[in-house]
Coordinates of C-alpha atoms in Angstrom, one line a residue:
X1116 CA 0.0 0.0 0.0
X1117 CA 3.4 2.4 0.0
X1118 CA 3.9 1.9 -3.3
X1119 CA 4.4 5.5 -5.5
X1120 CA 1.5 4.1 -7.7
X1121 CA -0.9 3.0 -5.1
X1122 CA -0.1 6.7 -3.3
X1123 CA -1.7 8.5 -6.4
X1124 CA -4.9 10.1 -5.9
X1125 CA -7.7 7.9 -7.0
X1126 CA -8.6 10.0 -9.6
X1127 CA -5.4 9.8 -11.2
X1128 CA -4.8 6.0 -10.7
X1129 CA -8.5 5.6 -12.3
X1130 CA -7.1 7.4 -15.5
X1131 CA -4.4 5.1 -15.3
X1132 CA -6.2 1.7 -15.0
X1133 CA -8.7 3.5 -17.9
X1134 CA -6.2 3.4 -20.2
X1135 CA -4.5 0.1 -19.4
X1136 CA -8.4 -1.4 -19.7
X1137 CA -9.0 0.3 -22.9
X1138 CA -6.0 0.2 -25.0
X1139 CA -6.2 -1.9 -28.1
X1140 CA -5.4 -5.5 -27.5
X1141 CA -2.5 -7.4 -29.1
X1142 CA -3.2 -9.2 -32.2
X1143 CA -3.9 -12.6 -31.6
X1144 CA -5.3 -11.5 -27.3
X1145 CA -9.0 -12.7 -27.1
X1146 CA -9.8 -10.0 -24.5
X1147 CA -8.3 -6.4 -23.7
X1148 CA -9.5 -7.0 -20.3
X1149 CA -7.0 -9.7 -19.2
X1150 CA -4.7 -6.7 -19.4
X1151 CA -6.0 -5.6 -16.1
X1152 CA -6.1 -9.1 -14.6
X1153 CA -3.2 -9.2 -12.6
X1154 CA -3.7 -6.1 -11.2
X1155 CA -6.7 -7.2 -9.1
X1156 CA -4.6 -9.5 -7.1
X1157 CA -1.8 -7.1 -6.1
X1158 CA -3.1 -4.7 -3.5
X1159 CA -6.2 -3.8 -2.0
X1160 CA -6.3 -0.3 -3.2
X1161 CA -5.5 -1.5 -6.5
X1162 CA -8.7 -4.2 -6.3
X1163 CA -10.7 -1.2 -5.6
X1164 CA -9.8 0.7 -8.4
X1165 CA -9.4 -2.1 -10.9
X1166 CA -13.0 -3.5 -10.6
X1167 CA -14.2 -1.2 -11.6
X1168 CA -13.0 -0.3 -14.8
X1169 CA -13.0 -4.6 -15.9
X1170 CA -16.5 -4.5 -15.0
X1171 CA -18.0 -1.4 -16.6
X1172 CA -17.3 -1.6 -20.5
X1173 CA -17.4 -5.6 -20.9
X1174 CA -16.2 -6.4 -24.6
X1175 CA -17.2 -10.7 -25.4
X1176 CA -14.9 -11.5 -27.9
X1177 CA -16.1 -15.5 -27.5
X1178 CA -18.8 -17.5 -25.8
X1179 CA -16.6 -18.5 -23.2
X1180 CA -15.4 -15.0 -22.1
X1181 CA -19.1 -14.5 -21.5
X1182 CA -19.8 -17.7 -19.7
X1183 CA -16.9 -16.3 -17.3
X1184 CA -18.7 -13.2 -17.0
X1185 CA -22.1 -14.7 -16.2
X1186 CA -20.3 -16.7 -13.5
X1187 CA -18.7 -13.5 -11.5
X1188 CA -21.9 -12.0 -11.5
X1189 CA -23.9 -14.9 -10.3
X1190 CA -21.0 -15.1 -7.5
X1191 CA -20.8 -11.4 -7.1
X1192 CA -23.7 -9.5 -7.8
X1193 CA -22.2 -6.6 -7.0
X1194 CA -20.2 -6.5 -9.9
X1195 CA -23.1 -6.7 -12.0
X1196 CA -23.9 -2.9 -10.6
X1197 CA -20.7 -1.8 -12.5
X1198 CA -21.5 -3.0 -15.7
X1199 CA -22.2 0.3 -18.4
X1200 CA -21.7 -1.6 -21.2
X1201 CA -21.7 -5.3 -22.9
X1202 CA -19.9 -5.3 -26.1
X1203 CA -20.3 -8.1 -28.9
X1204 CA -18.9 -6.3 -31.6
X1205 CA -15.7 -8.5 -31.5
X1206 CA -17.9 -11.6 -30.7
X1207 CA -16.4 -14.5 -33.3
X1208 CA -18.7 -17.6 -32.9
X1209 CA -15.9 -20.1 -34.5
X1210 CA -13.5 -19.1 -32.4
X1211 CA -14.3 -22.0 -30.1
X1212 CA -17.2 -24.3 -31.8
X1213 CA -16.8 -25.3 -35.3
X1214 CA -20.8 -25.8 -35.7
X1215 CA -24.1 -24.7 -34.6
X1216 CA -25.0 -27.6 -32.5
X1217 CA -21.4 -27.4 -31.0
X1218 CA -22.1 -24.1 -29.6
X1219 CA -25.7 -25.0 -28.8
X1220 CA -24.0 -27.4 -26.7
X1221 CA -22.0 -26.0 -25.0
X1222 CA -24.9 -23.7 -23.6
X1223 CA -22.1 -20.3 -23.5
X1224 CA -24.4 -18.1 -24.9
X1225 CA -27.7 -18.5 -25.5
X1226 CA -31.0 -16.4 -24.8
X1227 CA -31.5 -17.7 -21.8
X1228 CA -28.2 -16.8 -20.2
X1229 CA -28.3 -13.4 -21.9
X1230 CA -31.1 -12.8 -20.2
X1231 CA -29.8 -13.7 -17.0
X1232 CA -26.9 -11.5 -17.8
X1233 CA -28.9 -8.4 -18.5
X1234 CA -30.9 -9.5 -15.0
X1235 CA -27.5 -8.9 -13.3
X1236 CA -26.8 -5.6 -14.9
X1237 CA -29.9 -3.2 -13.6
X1238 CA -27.3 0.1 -14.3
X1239 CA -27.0 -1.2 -18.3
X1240 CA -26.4 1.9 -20.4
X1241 CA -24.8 0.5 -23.6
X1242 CA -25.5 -3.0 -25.6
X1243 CA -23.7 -3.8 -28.7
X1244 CA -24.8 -6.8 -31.1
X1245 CA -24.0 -7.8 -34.4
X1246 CA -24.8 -10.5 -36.2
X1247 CA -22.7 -13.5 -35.1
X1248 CA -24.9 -13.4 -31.8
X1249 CA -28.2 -12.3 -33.3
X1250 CA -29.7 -15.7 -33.1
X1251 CA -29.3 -15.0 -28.9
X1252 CA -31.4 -12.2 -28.9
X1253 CA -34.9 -13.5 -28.2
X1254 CA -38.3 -11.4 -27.4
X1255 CA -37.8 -11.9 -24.1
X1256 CA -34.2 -10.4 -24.5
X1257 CA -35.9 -7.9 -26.5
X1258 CA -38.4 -6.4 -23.9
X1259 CA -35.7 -6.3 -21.1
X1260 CA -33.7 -4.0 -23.3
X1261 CA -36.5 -1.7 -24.4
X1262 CA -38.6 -1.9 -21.3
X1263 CA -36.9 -3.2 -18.2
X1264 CA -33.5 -1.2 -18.1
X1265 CA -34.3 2.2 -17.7
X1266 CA -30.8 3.6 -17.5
X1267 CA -30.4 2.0 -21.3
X1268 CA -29.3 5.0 -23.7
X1269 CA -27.5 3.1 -26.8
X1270 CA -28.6 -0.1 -28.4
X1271 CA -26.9 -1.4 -31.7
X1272 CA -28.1 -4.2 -33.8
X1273 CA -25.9 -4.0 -36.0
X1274 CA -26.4 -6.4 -38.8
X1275 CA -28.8 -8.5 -37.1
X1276 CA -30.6 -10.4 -40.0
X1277 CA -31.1 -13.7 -39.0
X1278 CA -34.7 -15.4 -39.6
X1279 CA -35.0 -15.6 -35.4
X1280 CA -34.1 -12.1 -35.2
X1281 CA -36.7 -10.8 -37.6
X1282 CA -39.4 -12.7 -36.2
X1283 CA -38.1 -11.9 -32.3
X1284 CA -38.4 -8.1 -33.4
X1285 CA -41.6 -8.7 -35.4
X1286 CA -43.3 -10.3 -32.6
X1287 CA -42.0 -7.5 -30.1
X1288 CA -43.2 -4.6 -32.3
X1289 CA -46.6 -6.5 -32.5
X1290 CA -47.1 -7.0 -29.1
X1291 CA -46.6 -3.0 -28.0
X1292 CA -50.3 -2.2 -27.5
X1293 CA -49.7 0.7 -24.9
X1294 CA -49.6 4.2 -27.1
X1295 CA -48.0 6.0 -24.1
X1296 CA -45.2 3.3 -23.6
X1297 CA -41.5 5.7 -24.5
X1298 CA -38.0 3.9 -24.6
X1299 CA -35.4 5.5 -22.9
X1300 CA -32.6 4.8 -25.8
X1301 CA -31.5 7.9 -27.2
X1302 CA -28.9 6.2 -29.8
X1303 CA -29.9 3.3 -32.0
X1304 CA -28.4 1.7 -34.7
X1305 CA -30.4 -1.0 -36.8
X1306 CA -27.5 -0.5 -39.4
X1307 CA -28.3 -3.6 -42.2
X1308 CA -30.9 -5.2 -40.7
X1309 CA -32.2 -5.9 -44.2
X1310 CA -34.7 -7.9 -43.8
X1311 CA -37.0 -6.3 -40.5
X1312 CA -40.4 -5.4 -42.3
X1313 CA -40.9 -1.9 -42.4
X1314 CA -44.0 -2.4 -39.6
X1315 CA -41.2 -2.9 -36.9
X1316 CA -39.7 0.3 -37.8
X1317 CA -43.6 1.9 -37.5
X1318 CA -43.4 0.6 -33.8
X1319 CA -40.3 1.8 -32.4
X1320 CA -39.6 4.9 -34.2
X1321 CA -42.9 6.8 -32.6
X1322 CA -41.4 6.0 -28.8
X1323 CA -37.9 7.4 -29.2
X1324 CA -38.8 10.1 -26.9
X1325 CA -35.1 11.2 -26.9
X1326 CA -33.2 10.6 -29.9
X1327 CA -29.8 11.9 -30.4
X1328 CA -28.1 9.2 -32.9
X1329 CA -30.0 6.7 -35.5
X1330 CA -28.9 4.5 -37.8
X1331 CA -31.2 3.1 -40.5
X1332 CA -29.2 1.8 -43.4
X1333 CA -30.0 -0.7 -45.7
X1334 CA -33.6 -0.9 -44.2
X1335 CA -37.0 -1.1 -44.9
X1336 CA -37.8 2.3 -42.9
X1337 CA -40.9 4.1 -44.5
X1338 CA -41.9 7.4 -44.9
X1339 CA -44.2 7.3 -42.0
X1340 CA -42.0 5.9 -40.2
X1341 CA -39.5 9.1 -40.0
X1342 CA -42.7 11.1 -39.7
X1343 CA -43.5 9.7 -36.3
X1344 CA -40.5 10.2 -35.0
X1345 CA -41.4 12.3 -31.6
X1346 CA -40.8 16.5 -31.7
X1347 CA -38.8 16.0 -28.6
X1348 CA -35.7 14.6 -29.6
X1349 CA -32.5 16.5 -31.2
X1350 CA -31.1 13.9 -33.6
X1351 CA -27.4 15.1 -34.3
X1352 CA -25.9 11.5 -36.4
X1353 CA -28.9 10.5 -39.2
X1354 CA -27.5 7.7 -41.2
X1355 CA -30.1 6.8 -44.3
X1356 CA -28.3 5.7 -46.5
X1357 CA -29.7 2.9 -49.0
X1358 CA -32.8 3.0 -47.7
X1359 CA -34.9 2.5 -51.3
X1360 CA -38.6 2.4 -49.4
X1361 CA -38.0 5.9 -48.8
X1362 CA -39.1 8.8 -51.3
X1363 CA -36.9 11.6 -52.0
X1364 CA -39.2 13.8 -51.1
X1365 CA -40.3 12.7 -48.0
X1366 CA -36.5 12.6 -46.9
X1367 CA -36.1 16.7 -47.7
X1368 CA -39.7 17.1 -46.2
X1369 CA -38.6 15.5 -42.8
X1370 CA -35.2 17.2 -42.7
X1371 CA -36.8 20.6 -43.2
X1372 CA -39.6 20.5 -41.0
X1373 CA -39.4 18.1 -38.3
X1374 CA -38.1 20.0 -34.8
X1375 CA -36.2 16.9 -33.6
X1376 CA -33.5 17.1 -36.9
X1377 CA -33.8 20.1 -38.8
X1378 CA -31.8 22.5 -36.7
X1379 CA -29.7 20.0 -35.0
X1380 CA -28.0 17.7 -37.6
X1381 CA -23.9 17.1 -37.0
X1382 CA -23.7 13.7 -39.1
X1383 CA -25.9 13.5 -42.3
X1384 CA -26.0 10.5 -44.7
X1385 CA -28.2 9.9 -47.1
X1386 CA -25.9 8.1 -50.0
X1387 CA -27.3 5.9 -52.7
X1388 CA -25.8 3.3 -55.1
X1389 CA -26.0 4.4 -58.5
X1390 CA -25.8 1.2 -59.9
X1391 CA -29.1 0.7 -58.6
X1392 CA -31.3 4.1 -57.8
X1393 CA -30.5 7.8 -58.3
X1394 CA -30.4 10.2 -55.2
X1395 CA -31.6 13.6 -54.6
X1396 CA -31.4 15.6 -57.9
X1397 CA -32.0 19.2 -59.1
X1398 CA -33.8 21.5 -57.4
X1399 CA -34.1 18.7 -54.5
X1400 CA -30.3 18.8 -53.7
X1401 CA -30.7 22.6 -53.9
X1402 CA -33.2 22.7 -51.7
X1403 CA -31.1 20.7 -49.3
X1404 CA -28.4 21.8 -49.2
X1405 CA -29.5 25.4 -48.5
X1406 CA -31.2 24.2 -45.6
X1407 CA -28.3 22.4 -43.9
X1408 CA -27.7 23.7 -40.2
X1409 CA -23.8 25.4 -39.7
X1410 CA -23.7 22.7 -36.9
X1411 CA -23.2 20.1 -40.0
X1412 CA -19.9 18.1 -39.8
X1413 CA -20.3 15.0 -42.2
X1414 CA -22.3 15.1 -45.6
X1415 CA -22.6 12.0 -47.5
X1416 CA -24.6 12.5 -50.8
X1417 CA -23.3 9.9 -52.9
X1418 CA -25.6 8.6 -55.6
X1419 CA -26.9 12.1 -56.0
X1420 CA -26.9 13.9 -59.2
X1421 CA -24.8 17.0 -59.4
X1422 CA -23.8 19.6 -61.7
X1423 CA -22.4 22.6 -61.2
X1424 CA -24.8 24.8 -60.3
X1425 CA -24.4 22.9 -57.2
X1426 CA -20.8 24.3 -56.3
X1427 CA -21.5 27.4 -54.8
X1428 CA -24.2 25.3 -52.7
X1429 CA -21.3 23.1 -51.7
X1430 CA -18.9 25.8 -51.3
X1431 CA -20.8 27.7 -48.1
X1432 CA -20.6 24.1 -46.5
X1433 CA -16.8 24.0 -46.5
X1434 CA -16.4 26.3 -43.9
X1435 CA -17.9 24.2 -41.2
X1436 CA -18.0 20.5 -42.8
X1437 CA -15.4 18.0 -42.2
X1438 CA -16.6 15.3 -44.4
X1439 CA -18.2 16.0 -47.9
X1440 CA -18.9 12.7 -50.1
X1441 CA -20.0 13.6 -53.6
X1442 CA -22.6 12.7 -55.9
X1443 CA -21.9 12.0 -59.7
X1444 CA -22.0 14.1 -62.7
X1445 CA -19.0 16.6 -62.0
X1446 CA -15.7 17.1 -63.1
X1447 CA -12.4 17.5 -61.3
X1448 CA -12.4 21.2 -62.5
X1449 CA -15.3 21.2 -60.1
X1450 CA -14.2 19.8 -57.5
X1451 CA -11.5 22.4 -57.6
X1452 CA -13.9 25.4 -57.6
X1453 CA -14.9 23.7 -53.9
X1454 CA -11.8 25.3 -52.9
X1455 CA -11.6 28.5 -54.7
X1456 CA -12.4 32.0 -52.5
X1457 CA -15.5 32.9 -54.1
X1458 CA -15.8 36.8 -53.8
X1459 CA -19.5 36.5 -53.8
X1460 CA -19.5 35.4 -50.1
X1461 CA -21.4 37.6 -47.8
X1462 CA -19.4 39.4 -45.0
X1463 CA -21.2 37.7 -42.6
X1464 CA -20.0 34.5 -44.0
X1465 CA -16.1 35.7 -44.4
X1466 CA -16.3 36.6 -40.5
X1467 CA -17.4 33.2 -39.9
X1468 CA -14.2 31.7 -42.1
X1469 CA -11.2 30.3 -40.0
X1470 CA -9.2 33.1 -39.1
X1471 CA -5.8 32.3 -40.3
X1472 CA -5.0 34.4 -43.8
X1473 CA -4.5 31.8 -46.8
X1474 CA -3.8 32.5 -50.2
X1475 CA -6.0 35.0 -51.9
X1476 CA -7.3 32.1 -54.0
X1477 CA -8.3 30.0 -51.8
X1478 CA -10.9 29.2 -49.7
X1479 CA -10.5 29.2 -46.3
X1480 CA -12.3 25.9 -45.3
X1481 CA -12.4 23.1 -42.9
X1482 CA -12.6 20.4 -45.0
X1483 CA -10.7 17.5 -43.7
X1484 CA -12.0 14.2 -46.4
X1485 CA -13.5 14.5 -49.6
X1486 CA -15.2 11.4 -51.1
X1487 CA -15.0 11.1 -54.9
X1488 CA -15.5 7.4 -55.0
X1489 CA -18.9 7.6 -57.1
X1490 CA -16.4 8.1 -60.1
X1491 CA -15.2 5.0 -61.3
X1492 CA -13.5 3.8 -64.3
X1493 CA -12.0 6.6 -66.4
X1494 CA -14.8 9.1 -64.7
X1495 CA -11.8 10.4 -62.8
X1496 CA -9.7 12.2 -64.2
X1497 CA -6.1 11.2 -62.2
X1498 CA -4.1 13.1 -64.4
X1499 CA -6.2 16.0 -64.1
X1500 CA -6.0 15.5 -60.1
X1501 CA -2.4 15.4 -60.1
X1502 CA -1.5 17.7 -61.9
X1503 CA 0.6 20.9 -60.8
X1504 CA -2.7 23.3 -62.0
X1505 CA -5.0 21.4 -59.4
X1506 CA -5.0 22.6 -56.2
X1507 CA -6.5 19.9 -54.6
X1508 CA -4.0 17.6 -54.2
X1509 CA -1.2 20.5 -53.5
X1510 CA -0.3 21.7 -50.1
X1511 CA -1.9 24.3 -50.1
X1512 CA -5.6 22.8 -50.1
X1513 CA -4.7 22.0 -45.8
X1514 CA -6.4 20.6 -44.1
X1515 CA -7.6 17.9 -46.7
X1516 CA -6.1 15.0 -45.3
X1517 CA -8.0 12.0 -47.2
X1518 CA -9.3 11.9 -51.0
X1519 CA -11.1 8.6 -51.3
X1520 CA -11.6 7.1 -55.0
X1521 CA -13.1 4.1 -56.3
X1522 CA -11.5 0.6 -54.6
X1523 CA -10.7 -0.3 -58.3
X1524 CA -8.2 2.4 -58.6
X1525 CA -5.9 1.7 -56.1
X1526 CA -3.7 -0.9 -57.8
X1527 CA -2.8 1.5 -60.7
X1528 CA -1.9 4.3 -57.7
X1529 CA -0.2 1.8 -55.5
X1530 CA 2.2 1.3 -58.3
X1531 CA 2.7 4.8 -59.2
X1532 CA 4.8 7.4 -57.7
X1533 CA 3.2 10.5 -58.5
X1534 CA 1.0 10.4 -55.4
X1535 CA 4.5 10.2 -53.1
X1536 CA 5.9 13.0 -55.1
X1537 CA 2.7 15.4 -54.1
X1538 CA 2.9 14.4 -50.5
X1539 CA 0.3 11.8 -50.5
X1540 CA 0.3 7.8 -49.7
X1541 CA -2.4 4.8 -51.2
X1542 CA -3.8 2.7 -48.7
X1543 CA -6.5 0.0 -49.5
X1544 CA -9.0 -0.7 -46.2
X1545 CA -11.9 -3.5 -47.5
X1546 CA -13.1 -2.5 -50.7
X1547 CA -12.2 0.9 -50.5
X1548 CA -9.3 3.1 -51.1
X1549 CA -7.7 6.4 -49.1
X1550 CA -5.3 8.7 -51.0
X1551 CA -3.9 10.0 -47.1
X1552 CA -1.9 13.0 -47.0
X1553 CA 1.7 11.9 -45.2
X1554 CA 1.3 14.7 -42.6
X1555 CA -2.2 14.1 -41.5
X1556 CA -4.1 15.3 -38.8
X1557 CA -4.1 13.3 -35.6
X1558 CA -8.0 12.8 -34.7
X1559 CA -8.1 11.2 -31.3
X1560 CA -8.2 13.2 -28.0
X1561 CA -9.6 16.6 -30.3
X1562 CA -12.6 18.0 -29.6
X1563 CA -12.7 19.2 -32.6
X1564 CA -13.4 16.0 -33.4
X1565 CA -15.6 14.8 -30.9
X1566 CA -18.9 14.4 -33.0
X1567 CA -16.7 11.1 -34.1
X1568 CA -17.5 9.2 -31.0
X1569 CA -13.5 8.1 -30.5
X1570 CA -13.2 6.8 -34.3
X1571 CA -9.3 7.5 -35.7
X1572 CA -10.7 7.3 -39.3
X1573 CA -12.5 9.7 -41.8
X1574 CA -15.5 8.3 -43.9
X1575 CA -17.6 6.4 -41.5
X1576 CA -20.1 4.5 -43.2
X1577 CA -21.9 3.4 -39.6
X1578 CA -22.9 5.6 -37.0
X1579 CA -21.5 4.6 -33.4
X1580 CA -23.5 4.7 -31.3
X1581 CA -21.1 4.1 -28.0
X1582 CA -17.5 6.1 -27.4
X1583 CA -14.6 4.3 -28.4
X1584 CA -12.3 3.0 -31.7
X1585 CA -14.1 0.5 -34.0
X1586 CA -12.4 -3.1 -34.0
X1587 CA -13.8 -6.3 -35.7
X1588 CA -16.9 -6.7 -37.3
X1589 CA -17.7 -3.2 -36.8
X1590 CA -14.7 -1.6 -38.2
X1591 CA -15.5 -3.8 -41.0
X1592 CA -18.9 -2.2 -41.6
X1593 CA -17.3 1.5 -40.5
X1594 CA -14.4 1.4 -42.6
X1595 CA -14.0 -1.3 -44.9
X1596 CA -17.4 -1.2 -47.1

């Protein structure tokens, strides 16, 4: 107990144990949380402090881990008091069991231990599921979430497609009779839950009292749906992209007029794929994009149809966006004029520019990654890009950091050295492909930043819905699609 570390104040030594907790676990470690494991066996003051932080983010990387977990609480159920948050988004179900019936078995995980986990953790504030556990999540599992944990703020679903899935959240929806019944989650992510009927969304959207973050892509959500989403919220992170039951209009209807989004918005997605169905066009995307609240970070509009008319449209956004994906139809000459000083801005908007003086021909912006991977083929121009006329790609367009193109480009610019020779590096994540620039920005610990919920990456394609860096199955859906 005379140690210099157990000495510290227990605010500090909290930090401390924090970070050891929470750092990213070596590649081939099951759980960060062994990390911490000897530590609760040293002293007493370290016990104290220790317990708390192994208990109150738990991340299940396997069935077993959680098995383990199950037992401490049924041994200790005071330690289920601690719990904040159970995390499945590293969850790999092969990791242990080769087969269904194996893991069956082997009764780890299955609804009715989740549920007696989640009857252990009354202080619950965060679940994350994806969908190598979705067959555990029952209706019974479904009504203690939504109605029994009242401290619950962030549920993510992420995924979640199975046949038992669908017809545990069908049967839930269904069986909410009581008009007056609210759920206290303020973030929720249904991110790829393909194949939920658009009826489940009609349910649960109306009694989000308190949204703040929501994630719909790739669903059936309707237009009603949105609609009923209640007044009383402030939804900051919207993802809808790929959501084709939804009508273009309905989408700039609801963004312009409902309280709970249209003066609130920091993350907005509402990218298509071309290949399949055109986005908001014309006088639509005009009407949009003049609407969009200054406290906008990240704009994702691919699919959309652009020309450039659009430009100066775009152009008032970089001053406050961080993220800008474009829509098709332009050329690199205008994506260029993005960064020009246009002197048609109004004083009010040059007072509201950064404040450092950059060259007269260019704007001053905040502009950190710009998406051009809706042009694909020889609908980008790389020469054009890269050459010594473009500013885009020059130094002098800081602080654009990331240009992402088309994933089929990268092995013709991982070969070439023209992107080395203006500063700039290739790297390939999934299916997609990041032209970085070699001095970047360092994102994590800015508050700048913060509307990024702890993700080192630009481009998210998934809302988070919890604070921390992506890993697993989840960076794969953040990052890598």
């Amino acid at each position: 107990g005379n140690s210099p570390l157990e000495r510290l104040p227990t605010e500090i030594l909290q930090e401390i144990i924090d970070i050891v907790a929470t750092r990213k676990p070596a590649l081939g470690d099951r759980s960060q949380q062994y990390s911490i494991q000897p530590l609760l066996n040293t002293s007493k003051i370290l016990y104290s402090v220790t317990v708390r932080a192994r208990y109150e983010h738990v991340t299940i990387p396997d069935s077993q881990v959680f098995r383990k977990l199950l037992s401490a609480l049924r041994g200790n159920p005071g330690f289920g008091t601690l719990v904040r948050r159970i995390d499945f988004s590293s969850f790999n179900p092969i990791i242990l069991f080769s087969s269904a019936k194996e893991r069956l078995s082997a009764d780890n995980l299955t609804p009715r231990t989740l549920i007696q986990c989640l009857n252990l953790t009354p202080g619950l504030r965060e679940f994350v599921a994806q969908e190598h556990m979705d067959d555990e999540i029952d209706i019974i599992v479904l009504r203690k979430l939504f109605h029994h944990l009242s401290h619950l703020t962030a549920l993510d679903f992420c995924g979640c497609s199975s046949p038992r899935f669908r017809t545990a959240m069908t049967t839930f929806a269904k069986s909410i009779t009581d008009k007056d019944i609210a759920f206290s989650v303020s973030r929720l992510s249904l991110h790829r839950c393909d194949n939920l009927p658009s009826a489940v969304f009609d349910q649960l959207l109306r009694r989000m009292n308190a949204l703040t973050h929501l994630d719909l892509a790739g669903t059936k959500v309707s237009d009603q749906a949105l609609q009923s989403i209640p007044h009383s919220g402030r939804i900051t992170h919207l993802n809808l992209s790929r959501c084709n039951g939804l009508a273009a209009s309905a989408v700039l209807k609801f963004l312009q007029s409902h309280p709970g989004v249209k003066d609130s918005l920091v993350v907005l997605n509402l990218a298509v794929d071309f290949r399949t169905r055109c986005g908001l066009r014309g006088n639509d995307l005009s009407e949009l994009l003049m609407g969009l609240p200054r406290s906008l970070r990240s704009l994702n509009l691919k699919g959309s149809e652009m020309g450039s008319a659009h430009i100066p449209l775009l152009q008032r956004l970089m001053k406050h966006v961080h993220e800008l994906a474009l829509g098709r139809g332009l050329t690199v000459a205008d994506f260029e004029k993005l960064f020009e000083a246009n002197p048609r801005l109004s004083d009010q908007d040059k007072d509201t520019q950064c404040c450092t003086t950059p060259p007269a021909s260019i704007l001053s912006h905040t502009l950190r990654y710009l998406d051009l991977s809706d042009y694909v083929g020889q609908e980008l121009d790389l020469g054009a890009l890269f050459s010594p006329e473009c500013s885009i790609m020059q130094n002098r367009s800081a602080p654009l950091s990331v240009v992402e193109v088309a994933g089929e480009l990268f092995k013709g610019l991982s070969r070439s050295s023209i992107p080395i020779k203006f500063g700039w590096t290739v790297v390939e994540s999934g299916c997609r492909t990041w032209i970085q620039r070699q001095q970047g920005e360092i994102l994590q610990g800015s508050n700048d930043f913060s509307w990024k919920m702890g993700t080192g990456n630009w481009g998210m394609r998934k809302i988070p819905v919890v604070f921390g860096e992506v890993c697993a199955m989840y960076r794969n859906y953040t990052f890598m699609r």
